[in-house]
Coordinates of C-alpha atoms in Angstrom, one line a residue:
X40 CA -39.9 74.4 69.6
X41 CA -40.2 77.4 71.9
X42 CA -42.9 75.7 74.1
X43 CA -42.4 75.7 77.8
X44 CA -42.1 72.2 79.2
X45 CA -44.9 71.2 81.6
X46 CA -44.2 68.9 84.5
X47 CA -46.1 67.1 87.3
X48 CA -45.1 65.4 90.4
X49 CA -44.8 61.6 90.5
X50 CA -44.7 59.9 93.9
X51 CA -44.3 56.3 94.7
X52 CA -42.9 53.8 97.2
X53 CA -40.3 51.1 96.3
X54 CA -39.0 48.5 98.7
X55 CA -40.2 50.5 101.6
X56 CA -38.6 53.7 100.6
X57 CA -40.6 56.7 99.3
X58 CA -39.3 58.4 96.1
X59 CA -40.6 61.4 94.3
X60 CA -40.0 61.6 90.5
X61 CA -41.4 63.8 87.9
X62 CA -43.3 63.4 84.6
X63 CA -41.9 65.9 82.1
X64 CA -43.7 66.5 78.9
X65 CA -44.1 68.7 76.0
X66 CA -46.0 67.2 73.1
X67 CA -45.2 67.6 69.4
X68 CA -47.0 65.0 67.4
X69 CA -45.7 61.8 69.1
X70 CA -42.5 63.3 70.5
X71 CA -41.5 64.6 74.0
X72 CA -39.0 67.0 75.2
X73 CA -38.5 69.0 78.4
X74 CA -36.3 69.5 81.3
X75 CA -37.8 71.1 84.3
X76 CA -39.5 70.2 87.6
X77 CA -42.4 71.5 89.6
X78 CA -46.2 71.2 89.4
X79 CA -47.4 74.7 89.6
X80 CA -47.5 75.2 85.7
X81 CA -49.7 72.1 85.3
X82 CA -52.6 73.3 87.5
X83 CA -52.8 76.6 85.6
X84 CA -53.5 74.7 82.4
X85 CA -57.1 74.0 81.3
X86 CA -58.3 70.5 82.2
X87 CA -61.1 69.3 80.0
X88 CA -64.3 69.9 81.9
X89 CA -67.3 67.6 81.7
X90 CA -69.3 70.0 79.4
X91 CA -66.3 69.9 77.1
X92 CA -66.4 66.1 76.9
X93 CA -70.3 65.8 76.3
X94 CA -71.0 65.7 72.7
X95 CA -74.3 65.4 70.9
X96 CA -74.1 63.6 67.6
X97 CA -73.9 66.7 65.6
X98 CA -71.1 68.3 67.7
X99 CA -67.5 68.3 66.9
X100 CA -65.6 65.1 67.8
X101 CA -63.3 65.1 70.8
X102 CA -60.7 62.8 69.2
X103 CA -59.1 62.0 65.8
X104 CA -60.7 58.5 65.6
X105 CA -62.7 59.4 62.5
X106 CA -59.6 60.6 60.7
X107 CA -57.8 57.3 61.6
X108 CA -60.8 55.3 60.3
X109 CA -60.5 57.0 57.0
X110 CA -56.7 56.4 56.9
X111 CA -57.3 52.8 57.7
X112 CA -59.7 52.4 54.8
X113 CA -57.2 54.3 52.5
X114 CA -54.4 51.9 53.6
X115 CA -56.6 48.9 52.8
X116 CA -57.3 50.1 49.3
X117 CA -53.6 50.8 48.7
X118 CA -52.6 47.4 50.0
X119 CA -55.1 45.8 47.7
X120 CA -53.6 47.7 44.7
X121 CA -50.1 46.7 45.8
X122 CA -51.2 43.0 46.0
X123 CA -52.7 43.2 42.5
X124 CA -49.5 44.8 41.2
X125 CA -47.5 42.1 42.8
X126 CA -49.7 39.4 41.2
X127 CA -49.2 41.0 37.7
X128 CA -45.5 41.2 38.2
X129 CA -45.4 37.6 39.2
X130 CA -47.5 36.5 36.1
X131 CA -45.1 38.6 33.9
X132 CA -42.0 37.0 35.6
X133 CA -43.4 33.5 34.9
X134 CA -44.1 34.2 31.3
X135 CA -40.6 35.8 30.8
X136 CA -38.9 32.9 32.5
X137 CA -40.7 30.5 30.1
X138 CA -38.9 32.3 27.3
X139 CA -35.6 33.0 29.1
X140 CA -34.3 30.7 31.8
X141 CA -31.1 32.6 32.2
X142 CA -32.3 35.0 34.8
X143 CA -34.1 33.1 37.6
X144 CA -33.4 35.8 40.3
X145 CA -37.0 37.4 40.4
X146 CA -38.5 34.0 41.0
X147 CA -36.1 33.3 43.8
X148 CA -36.8 36.6 45.5
X149 CA -40.6 36.1 45.3
X150 CA -40.3 32.6 46.8
X151 CA -38.1 33.8 49.6
X152 CA -40.5 36.5 50.5
X153 CA -43.4 34.0 50.5
X154 CA -41.4 31.6 52.7
X155 CA -40.5 34.4 55.1
X156 CA -44.2 35.4 55.4
X157 CA -45.2 31.8 56.0
X158 CA -42.7 31.6 58.9
X159 CA -44.1 34.7 60.4
X160 CA -47.5 33.2 60.6
X161 CA -47.2 29.5 61.2
X162 CA -50.0 28.7 63.7
X163 CA -48.9 25.1 64.2
X164 CA -45.4 26.2 65.3
X165 CA -46.8 29.0 67.5
X166 CA -48.9 26.3 69.2
X167 CA -45.7 24.9 70.8
X168 CA -44.9 28.2 72.5
X169 CA -45.4 28.3 76.3
X170 CA -46.4 30.9 78.9
X171 CA -46.0 34.6 78.3
X172 CA -44.4 34.1 74.9
X173 CA -47.4 32.1 73.7
X174 CA -49.9 34.7 75.1
X175 CA -48.0 37.5 73.4
X176 CA -47.7 35.8 70.0
X177 CA -51.4 34.9 69.8
X178 CA -52.5 38.2 71.2
X179 CA -50.7 40.0 68.4
X180 CA -52.8 38.0 65.8
X181 CA -56.1 39.1 67.0
X182 CA -57.9 42.1 65.6
X183 CA -58.6 44.2 68.7
X184 CA -61.5 46.8 68.6
X185 CA -60.9 50.4 69.7
X186 CA -63.3 51.8 72.3
X187 CA -65.9 54.1 70.8
X188 CA -65.0 57.7 71.7
X189 CA -67.0 59.5 69.1
X190 CA -70.0 58.3 67.0
X191 CA -68.7 57.3 63.5
X192 CA -69.8 58.9 60.3
X193 CA -72.4 56.9 58.3
X194 CA -73.1 54.7 61.3
X195 CA -76.4 53.5 59.9
X196 CA -75.2 52.6 56.4
X197 CA -71.5 51.5 56.8
X198 CA -71.6 49.6 60.1
X199 CA -72.8 46.4 61.6
X200 CA -73.6 46.0 65.3
X201 CA -73.9 42.9 67.5
X202 CA -74.2 42.1 71.2
X203 CA -70.6 41.3 72.3
X204 CA -70.2 38.1 74.3
X205 CA -68.4 38.1 77.6
X206 CA -65.5 35.8 77.9
X207 CA -61.9 35.4 76.6
X208 CA -61.0 36.2 73.1
X209 CA -59.1 33.4 71.5
X210 CA -58.3 31.6 68.2
X211 CA -59.6 28.1 67.4
X212 CA -57.6 26.2 64.9
X213 CA -58.7 22.9 63.3
X214 CA -56.6 19.8 63.7
X215 CA -55.1 20.1 60.2
X216 CA -54.3 23.8 60.7
X217 CA -56.3 24.9 57.8
X218 CA -59.1 26.7 59.5
X219 CA -58.3 29.7 61.8
X220 CA -61.3 31.4 63.4
X221 CA -61.7 34.3 65.8
X222 CA -63.9 33.5 68.7
X223 CA -65.2 34.7 72.1
X224 CA -65.4 31.9 74.5
X225 CA -68.3 31.4 76.9
X226 CA -68.3 29.3 80.2
X227 CA -70.9 26.8 78.9
X228 CA -68.6 25.0 76.6
X229 CA -69.9 27.1 73.7
X230 CA -67.7 29.2 71.4
X231 CA -69.5 32.2 70.0
X232 CA -68.0 33.0 66.6
X233 CA -67.3 36.7 66.0
X234 CA -65.0 36.4 63.0
X235 CA -63.2 34.1 60.6
X236 CA -59.7 34.6 59.1
X237 CA -59.0 31.4 57.2
X238 CA -61.1 28.5 55.8
X239 CA -59.9 25.4 53.9
X240 CA -56.5 27.0 53.3
X241 CA -58.0 30.2 51.9
X242 CA -57.1 33.4 53.6
X243 CA -59.9 35.9 54.5
X244 CA -57.6 38.6 55.8
X245 CA -58.2 40.8 52.8
X246 CA -61.9 40.1 52.6
X247 CA -64.4 42.7 53.9
X248 CA -66.3 42.1 57.2
X249 CA -69.5 41.9 55.0
X250 CA -68.1 38.8 53.2
X251 CA -66.4 37.3 56.2
X252 CA -69.7 37.3 58.2
X253 CA -71.6 35.7 55.3
X254 CA -68.9 33.1 55.0
X255 CA -68.7 32.1 58.6
X256 CA -72.5 31.7 58.8
X257 CA -72.6 29.5 55.7
X258 CA -69.6 27.3 56.5
X259 CA -70.4 26.6 60.2
X260 CA -73.9 25.3 59.2
X261 CA -72.4 23.1 56.4
X262 CA -69.9 21.4 58.8
X263 CA -72.4 20.8 61.6
X264 CA -70.2 22.6 64.1
X265 CA -73.2 24.3 65.3
X266 CA -74.8 21.0 66.5
X267 CA -74.8 19.9 70.1
X268 CA -71.5 18.4 71.4
X269 CA -71.0 14.7 70.7
X270 CA -68.2 12.1 70.6
X271 CA -66.9 13.9 67.5
X272 CA -66.6 17.4 69.0
X273 CA -66.6 18.4 72.6
X274 CA -67.7 22.0 72.1
X275 CA -70.6 23.8 70.4
X276 CA -69.9 26.6 67.9
X277 CA -72.5 29.3 67.5
X278 CA -72.5 32.5 65.5
X279 CA -73.3 35.8 66.9
X280 CA -76.3 37.6 65.4
X281 CA -75.1 40.5 63.3
X282 CA -77.4 43.5 62.5
X283 CA -77.2 46.4 60.2
X284 CA -76.7 49.5 62.4
X285 CA -79.9 51.1 61.5
X286 CA -82.5 52.1 64.2
X287 CA -84.0 48.7 64.3
X288 CA -80.8 46.8 64.3
X289 CA -79.2 49.0 67.1
X290 CA -82.3 48.5 69.2
X291 CA -82.3 44.7 68.7
X292 CA -78.5 44.4 69.6
X293 CA -79.0 46.6 72.7
X294 CA -82.3 45.2 74.0
X295 CA -83.0 41.7 72.6
X296 CA -82.0 38.7 74.9
X297 CA -79.1 36.5 73.9
X298 CA -78.0 33.1 75.0
X299 CA -74.7 34.4 76.5
X300 CA -73.7 37.0 79.0
X301 CA -73.7 40.3 77.1
X302 CA -70.7 42.6 77.5
X303 CA -71.5 45.7 75.5
X304 CA -71.8 46.2 71.8
X305 CA -69.4 45.5 68.9
X306 CA -69.5 47.8 65.8
X307 CA -67.9 46.5 62.5
X308 CA -67.2 48.7 59.5
X309 CA -68.6 46.7 56.6
X310 CA -65.6 47.4 54.5
X311 CA -63.0 46.5 57.1
X312 CA -60.4 43.8 56.4
X313 CA -59.1 41.6 59.2
X314 CA -55.9 43.3 60.5
X315 CA -53.9 42.3 63.6
X316 CA -53.8 44.8 66.5
X317 CA -55.9 47.8 67.4
X318 CA -58.2 49.1 64.6
X319 CA -60.7 52.0 64.6
X320 CA -62.7 50.0 62.0
X321 CA -64.1 47.8 64.8
X322 CA -65.4 49.5 67.9
X323 CA -66.7 48.4 71.3
X324 CA -69.1 50.4 73.4
X325 CA -70.9 49.6 76.7
X326 CA -73.1 51.0 79.5
X327 CA -74.7 49.8 82.6
X328 CA -77.7 48.2 80.8
X329 CA -75.6 46.0 78.5
X330 CA -72.5 45.2 80.6
X331 CA -71.8 44.1 84.1
X332 CA -68.4 46.0 83.9
X333 CA -68.4 49.4 82.5
X334 CA -65.7 50.9 84.7
X335 CA -62.5 48.9 85.1
X336 CA -62.0 47.2 88.4
X337 CA -58.7 46.6 90.4
X338 CA -57.2 43.2 91.3
X339 CA -59.8 42.8 94.1
X340 CA -62.7 43.4 91.7
X341 CA -63.5 46.9 93.2
X342 CA -63.8 50.0 91.3
X343 CA -61.0 52.4 92.3
X344 CA -61.7 56.0 93.2
X345 CA -59.2 57.1 90.6
X346 CA -59.0 55.8 87.1
X347 CA -56.0 53.5 86.5
X348 CA -54.1 53.1 83.3
X349 CA -51.3 50.6 82.2
X350 CA -48.5 52.0 80.1
X351 CA -45.3 50.6 78.7
X352 CA -41.9 52.0 79.6
X353 CA -39.8 52.7 76.5
X354 CA -36.0 52.9 76.2
X355 CA -36.0 56.6 76.6
X356 CA -38.2 56.7 79.7
X357 CA -41.4 57.7 77.8
X358 CA -44.8 56.1 78.8
X359 CA -46.6 54.7 75.8
X360 CA -49.9 53.0 75.0
X361 CA -50.2 49.9 72.9
X362 CA -51.3 51.8 69.7
X363 CA -49.2 51.9 66.5
X364 CA -47.9 54.5 66.6
X365 CA -48.1 54.8 70.4
X366 CA -49.6 57.8 72.2
X367 CA -47.1 59.2 74.8
X368 CA -48.6 60.0 78.2
X369 CA -45.4 61.3 79.8
X370 CA -41.8 60.5 80.7
X371 CA -40.2 59.2 83.7
X372 CA -37.2 61.0 85.2
X373 CA -33.9 59.0 84.7
X374 CA -33.0 59.2 88.4
X375 CA -36.5 57.7 89.3
X376 CA -35.9 54.8 86.8
X377 CA -32.5 54.1 88.2
X378 CA -33.7 54.1 91.9
X379 CA -36.6 51.9 91.2
X380 CA -34.7 49.6 88.9
X381 CA -37.4 49.7 86.1
X382 CA -36.4 48.2 82.8
X383 CA -37.5 49.2 79.3
X384 CA -40.6 47.3 77.9
X385 CA -42.0 46.9 81.4
X386 CA -45.6 47.5 81.9
X387 CA -46.4 50.0 84.7
X388 CA -49.7 50.9 86.4
X389 CA -50.6 54.5 87.1
X390 CA -53.5 56.4 88.6
X391 CA -54.8 59.6 86.9
X392 CA -54.7 62.3 89.6
X393 CA -56.9 65.4 90.0
X394 CA -55.1 67.1 87.2
X395 CA -56.7 64.7 84.8
X396 CA -56.0 64.6 81.1
X397 CA -55.6 67.8 79.0
X398 CA -56.3 67.9 75.3
X399 CA -55.8 70.3 72.3
X400 CA -57.5 69.7 68.9
X401 CA -58.6 66.3 70.0
X402 CA -55.0 65.1 71.0
X403 CA -53.6 64.5 74.4
X404 CA -51.4 67.3 75.6
X405 CA -50.5 66.2 79.2
X406 CA -51.6 63.8 81.9
X407 CA -51.3 64.0 85.7
X408 CA -50.2 60.4 86.7
X409 CA -49.1 58.7 89.8
X410 CA -47.1 55.6 89.7
X411 CA -48.8 52.6 91.5
X412 CA -46.5 49.6 90.6
X413 CA -46.6 46.8 88.0
X414 CA -49.8 45.1 86.8
X415 CA -50.6 41.4 86.8
X416 CA -47.7 39.4 85.1
X417 CA -50.3 37.7 82.8
X418 CA -50.8 41.2 81.2
X419 CA -49.4 41.1 77.6
X420 CA -50.0 44.7 76.4
X421 CA -50.4 48.3 77.7
X422 CA -53.8 49.9 77.5
X423 CA -54.8 51.4 74.2
X424 CA -55.4 55.2 73.9
X425 CA -59.1 54.7 73.1
X426 CA -59.6 52.5 76.2
X427 CA -58.1 55.2 78.4
X428 CA -60.3 57.8 76.7
X429 CA -63.4 55.7 77.0
X430 CA -62.9 55.1 80.7
X431 CA -62.1 58.8 81.2
X432 CA -65.3 60.0 79.5
X433 CA -67.4 57.3 81.3
X434 CA -66.3 59.0 84.6
X435 CA -66.9 62.5 83.4
X436 CA -69.5 62.6 80.6
X437 CA -70.2 59.3 78.9
X438 CA -71.2 58.7 75.3
X439 CA -74.7 57.3 76.0
X440 CA -77.1 55.1 74.0
X441 CA -79.2 58.1 73.3
X442 CA -76.4 59.7 71.4
X443 CA -76.1 56.5 69.2
X444 CA -79.9 56.4 68.6
X445 CA -79.9 60.1 67.7
X446 CA -77.2 59.6 65.2
X447 CA -78.7 56.7 63.3
X448 CA -82.2 58.2 63.4
X449 CA -80.8 61.5 62.1
X450 CA -79.0 59.8 59.3
X451 CA -82.0 57.7 58.4
X452 CA -84.2 60.8 58.3
X453 CA -81.7 62.6 56.0
X454 CA -81.7 59.6 53.6
X455 CA -85.5 59.5 53.5
X456 CA -85.6 63.2 52.9
X457 CA -83.0 62.9 50.0
X458 CA -85.0 60.0 48.5
X459 CA -88.2 62.1 48.7
X460 CA -86.6 65.0 47.0
X461 CA -85.3 62.8 44.2
X462 CA -88.7 61.3 43.6
X463 CA -90.3 64.7 43.7

């Protein structure tokens, strides 16, 4: 509570008039406080140098991504236990109602909850939405990978890897609304399947990635959807080749040719359920050898000199990422918000100045930001924290393919050594 607030200048131009505002921040978990101006204090703080970012596979992680992966898996297990408990309660309720019809309230509550959930996820109703509302609704249904900041534990045993197709992420729904599939769309009228969430009315949300990948490969072949386009279907559907993330699988995903434009690598935790929004159980990684675009470009397709980030303006003036819970990058001064007429929930674009990003114990402490304006109107969400971090490390000291190979090779050697010791 006794920390000294740190501030940095924020300059911008609005309707031909130049304004200077300030980012004021003191971080305590996800909260912010502070009430001072000036930039001298900021420059005295330690900014993460390139050698601090570089991490061989055995060095300490620079983020809490691994901890959040473990929490996600724990939540999955808890949700499954809760679902099993609900099923048992439902069965007991039905049995009790057969003997006693005087108390129908539990059945009504369960039915109401089921109806409410169905209304929340009615794809056929959502298909009638238009414009930004439709984009936002469907975007919320997708499971979005985090960007790989650190090499995950047990990468060679608990993870899959595949070459990520370039193109738009989208849902494809069958005409009867029963099949809901996650896809990446290619420009040659081919949809490359990367996941499946529903088939024949059966939800696959709580199934592991291992099962979902087996299911999608089996069912697409059975239906003939992988055949060439004909009068019965205009598009071709092909599955993406999934490898175990051992040394051979990682090499194949990274170097083998594919029938689509490759845009990095996707890593799936084998135990991950399908969950909407950002998840650390699915990761994306790229470099110049497997992606045309490693660094983000501006509206003109050019790589800007300074890294740019898109953040959401909250009701209290804080600037947040799209994560849940969000990561706070700073806070706009109230006078600046009033002068510029900015509204809450608006997406704003910033450049990261020379002060860069400062970290403590793997968490963001402060950011030196300059306001640039609003992003493209088609943009639905702010950047995720992992994307900002990935772009930042690419510019300073990237996580290279050598680090990934070193990790999986080391883990494989440790397993072989352990097997040898057990046999001996």
